[in-house]
Amino acid sequence: QVQLVESGGGLVQPGGSLGLSCVASGSFSIINAMGWYRQAPGKQRELVATIGSGISTTYADSVKGRFTISRDNAGTTVYLQMNSLKPEDTAVYYCNLDAWLRGRRNDYWGQGTQVTVSS
């Protein structure tokens, strides 16, 4: 009933830029926040950035000043602009939706999109 569709991953050289987008659809009533997480091989999934309903943002220290999270006016599409990419940014990036559905607050996840930073 809730679907997150991500797009925009790919291969980029170190120092390059890449943009991700995620569209949320479904019968959720209130969105608390949307965000991006990533998981590199052999590592746990980690927060990259989140944006709340009041456009407050949170960033991992490792991406501050390089990544920017934003969303559309409807609040159902979230973007991640990634600049000055480093090889250590290589991971599968997952879109996250924190929303209320039928009186319950839940986390929803996209299928993930691969970002590879390599020369």
PDB file of C-alpha atoms in Angstrom:
ATOM      1  CA  GLN A   1       0.000   0.000   0.000  1.00  0.00           C
ATOM      2  CA  VAL A   2       3.015   2.236   0.312  1.00  0.00           C
ATOM      3  CA  GLN A   3       5.556   2.340  -2.461  1.00  0.00           C
ATOM      4  CA  LEU A   4       8.870   4.141  -2.704  1.00  0.00           C
ATOM      5  CA  VAL A   5      10.481   4.347  -6.121  1.00  0.00           C
ATOM      6  CA  GLU A   6      14.086   5.484  -6.269  1.00  0.00           C
ATOM      7  CA  SER A   7      16.072   6.602  -9.264  1.00  0.00           C
ATOM      8  CA  GLY A   8      19.340   8.264 -10.146  1.00  0.00           C
ATOM      9  CA  GLY A   9      22.077   5.911  -8.991  1.00  0.00           C
ATOM     10  CA  GLY A  10      25.040   4.991 -11.104  1.00  0.00           C
ATOM     11  CA  LEU A  11      28.774   5.180 -11.592  1.00  0.00           C
ATOM     12  CA  VAL A  12      30.637   8.450 -11.093  1.00  0.00           C
ATOM     13  CA  GLN A  13      34.268   9.436 -10.778  1.00  0.00           C
ATOM     14  CA  PRO A  14      35.688  10.779  -7.517  1.00  0.00           C
ATOM     15  CA  GLY A  15      34.900  14.455  -7.188  1.00  0.00           C
ATOM     16  CA  GLY A  16      31.835  14.117  -9.368  1.00  0.00           C
ATOM     17  CA  SER A  17      28.161  14.678  -8.647  1.00  0.00           C
ATOM     18  CA  LEU A  18      25.070  12.561  -8.706  1.00  0.00           C
ATOM     19  CA  GLY A  19      21.436  13.134  -7.827  1.00  0.00           C
ATOM     20  CA  LEU A  20      18.951  10.689  -6.378  1.00  0.00           C
ATOM     21  CA  SER A  21      15.187  10.978  -6.218  1.00  0.00           C
ATOM     22  CA  CYS A  22      12.489   9.007  -4.455  1.00  0.00           C
ATOM     23  CA  VAL A  23       8.754   9.198  -5.022  1.00  0.00           C
ATOM     24  CA  ALA A  24       6.402   7.986  -2.310  1.00  0.00           C
ATOM     25  CA  SER A  25       2.892   6.819  -3.094  1.00  0.00           C
ATOM     26  CA  GLY A  26       0.178   5.116  -1.089  1.00  0.00           C
ATOM     27  CA  SER A  27      -2.524   5.729   1.437  1.00  0.00           C
ATOM     28  CA  PHE A  28      -0.395   7.113   4.249  1.00  0.00           C
ATOM     29  CA  SER A  29      -1.958  10.049   6.052  1.00  0.00           C
ATOM     30  CA  ILE A  30       0.877  12.018   7.626  1.00  0.00           C
ATOM     31  CA  ILE A  31       4.513  12.076   6.637  1.00  0.00           C
ATOM     32  CA  ASN A  32       6.835  12.698   9.554  1.00  0.00           C
ATOM     33  CA  ALA A  33      10.049  12.597   7.578  1.00  0.00           C
ATOM     34  CA  MET A  34      11.731  11.244   4.495  1.00  0.00           C
ATOM     35  CA  GLY A  35      15.360  10.437   4.164  1.00  0.00           C
ATOM     36  CA  TRP A  36      18.220   8.512   2.679  1.00  0.00           C
ATOM     37  CA  TYR A  37      20.258   5.730   4.210  1.00  0.00           C
ATOM     38  CA  ARG A  38      23.083   3.745   2.701  1.00  0.00           C
ATOM     39  CA  GLN A  39      24.704   0.376   3.149  1.00  0.00           C
ATOM     40  CA  ALA A  40      28.159  -0.507   1.913  1.00  0.00           C
ATOM     41  CA  PRO A  41      29.286  -4.141   1.550  1.00  0.00           C
ATOM     42  CA  GLY A  42      30.041  -5.655   4.933  1.00  0.00           C
ATOM     43  CA  LYS A  43      28.734  -2.645   6.817  1.00  0.00           C
ATOM     44  CA  GLN A  44      25.534  -1.734   8.598  1.00  0.00           C
ATOM     45  CA  ARG A  45      22.979   0.541   7.074  1.00  0.00           C
ATOM     46  CA  GLU A  46      23.643   4.137   8.121  1.00  0.00           C
ATOM     47  CA  LEU A  47      21.783   7.407   7.979  1.00  0.00           C
ATOM     48  CA  VAL A  48      22.827   9.800   5.240  1.00  0.00           C
ATOM     49  CA  ALA A  49      20.270  12.592   5.528  1.00  0.00           C
ATOM     50  CA  THR A  50      16.677  13.200   6.560  1.00  0.00           C
ATOM     51  CA  ILE A  51      14.178  15.980   6.040  1.00  0.00           C
ATOM     52  CA  GLY A  52      11.225  16.501   8.358  1.00  0.00           C
ATOM     53  CA  SER A  53       7.747  17.808   7.719  1.00  0.00           C
ATOM     54  CA  GLY A  54       8.909  21.244   8.777  1.00  0.00           C
ATOM     55  CA  ILE A  55      11.863  21.059   6.327  1.00  0.00           C
ATOM     56  CA  SER A  56      14.308  20.522   9.171  1.00  0.00           C
ATOM     57  CA  THR A  57      17.265  18.498   7.959  1.00  0.00           C
ATOM     58  CA  THR A  58      19.786  16.121   9.480  1.00  0.00           C
ATOM     59  CA  TYR A  59      23.037  14.978   7.891  1.00  0.00           C
ATOM     60  CA  ALA A  60      25.645  12.420   8.725  1.00  0.00           C
ATOM     61  CA  ASP A  61      28.930  14.131   9.578  1.00  0.00           C
ATOM     62  CA  SER A  62      30.607  12.333   6.687  1.00  0.00           C
ATOM     63  CA  VAL A  63      28.390  14.052   4.100  1.00  0.00           C
ATOM     64  CA  LYS A  64      27.880  17.508   5.599  1.00  0.00           C
ATOM     65  CA  GLY A  65      28.784  20.223   3.153  1.00  0.00           C
ATOM     66  CA  ARG A  66      28.730  17.799   0.207  1.00  0.00           C
ATOM     67  CA  PHE A  67      25.205  16.375   0.145  1.00  0.00           C
ATOM     68  CA  THR A  68      21.924  18.275   0.115  1.00  0.00           C
ATOM     69  CA  ILE A  69      18.522  16.782   0.833  1.00  0.00           C
ATOM     70  CA  SER A  70      15.358  18.472  -0.357  1.00  0.00           C
ATOM     71  CA  ARG A  71      11.769  17.649  -1.212  1.00  0.00           C
ATOM     72  CA  ASP A  72       8.968  18.869  -3.423  1.00  0.00           C
ATOM     73  CA  ASN A  73       6.067  21.033  -2.236  1.00  0.00           C
ATOM     74  CA  ALA A  74       3.744  18.051  -1.927  1.00  0.00           C
ATOM     75  CA  GLY A  75       6.243  16.413   0.402  1.00  0.00           C
ATOM     76  CA  THR A  76       6.087  13.072  -1.351  1.00  0.00           C
ATOM     77  CA  THR A  77       9.276  13.302  -3.389  1.00  0.00           C
ATOM     78  CA  VAL A  78      12.665  13.574  -1.783  1.00  0.00           C
ATOM     79  CA  TYR A  79      15.932  14.370  -3.513  1.00  0.00           C
ATOM     80  CA  LEU A  80      19.552  13.899  -2.579  1.00  0.00           C
ATOM     81  CA  GLN A  81      22.134  15.960  -4.409  1.00  0.00           C
ATOM     82  CA  MET A  82      25.578  14.483  -3.888  1.00  0.00           C
ATOM     83  CA  ASN A  83      28.640  16.571  -4.755  1.00  0.00           C
ATOM     84  CA  SER A  84      32.354  16.003  -4.304  1.00  0.00           C
ATOM     85  CA  LEU A  85      31.761  12.284  -4.170  1.00  0.00           C
ATOM     86  CA  LYS A  86      34.391  10.038  -2.642  1.00  0.00           C
ATOM     87  CA  PRO A  87      35.033   6.307  -3.085  1.00  0.00           C
ATOM     88  CA  GLU A  88      33.822   5.789   0.472  1.00  0.00           C
ATOM     89  CA  ASP A  89      30.399   7.041  -0.604  1.00  0.00           C
ATOM     90  CA  THR A  90      30.000   3.853  -2.615  1.00  0.00           C
ATOM     91  CA  ALA A  91      26.962   1.994  -1.297  1.00  0.00           C
ATOM     92  CA  VAL A  92      23.404   1.031  -1.965  1.00  0.00           C
ATOM     93  CA  TYR A  93      21.275   4.041  -1.118  1.00  0.00           C
ATOM     94  CA  TYR A  94      17.820   3.455   0.329  1.00  0.00           C
ATOM     95  CA  CYS A  95      14.949   5.882   0.528  1.00  0.00           C
ATOM     96  CA  ASN A  96      13.068   5.927   3.823  1.00  0.00           C
ATOM     97  CA  LEU A  97       9.584   7.162   4.627  1.00  0.00           C
ATOM     98  CA  ASP A  98       8.445   7.715   8.216  1.00  0.00           C
ATOM     99  CA  ALA A  99       4.663   8.026   8.015  1.00  0.00           C
ATOM    100  CA  TRP A 100       1.336   7.274   9.623  1.00  0.00           C
ATOM    101  CA  LEU A 101      -0.903   4.675   8.012  1.00  0.00           C
ATOM    102  CA  ARG A 102      -4.251   3.693   9.570  1.00  0.00           C
ATOM    103  CA  GLY A 103      -3.322   5.087  12.964  1.00  0.00           C
ATOM    104  CA  ARG A 104       0.104   3.474  13.125  1.00  0.00           C
ATOM    105  CA  ARG A 105       3.484   5.018  12.553  1.00  0.00           C
ATOM    106  CA  ASN A 106       5.757   2.960  10.330  1.00  0.00           C
ATOM    107  CA  ASP A 107       9.014   3.029   8.442  1.00  0.00           C
ATOM    108  CA  TYR A 108       8.945   2.183   4.759  1.00  0.00           C
ATOM    109  CA  TRP A 109      11.892   1.467   2.517  1.00  0.00           C
ATOM    110  CA  GLY A 110      12.650   1.669  -1.157  1.00  0.00           C
ATOM    111  CA  GLN A 111      14.358  -1.102  -3.078  1.00  0.00           C
ATOM    112  CA  GLY A 112      17.716   0.679  -3.079  1.00  0.00           C
ATOM    113  CA  THR A 113      19.828   2.192  -5.809  1.00  0.00           C
ATOM    114  CA  GLN A 114      23.530   1.553  -6.300  1.00  0.00           C
ATOM    115  CA  VAL A 115      25.979   4.445  -6.177  1.00  0.00           C
ATOM    116  CA  THR A 116      29.541   3.627  -7.169  1.00  0.00           C
ATOM    117  CA  VAL A 117      32.325   6.184  -6.946  1.00  0.00           C
ATOM    118  CA  SER A 118      35.365   4.964  -8.800  1.00  0.00           C
ATOM    119  CA  SER A 119      37.910   6.071 -11.361  1.00  0.00           C
TER     120      SER A 119
END
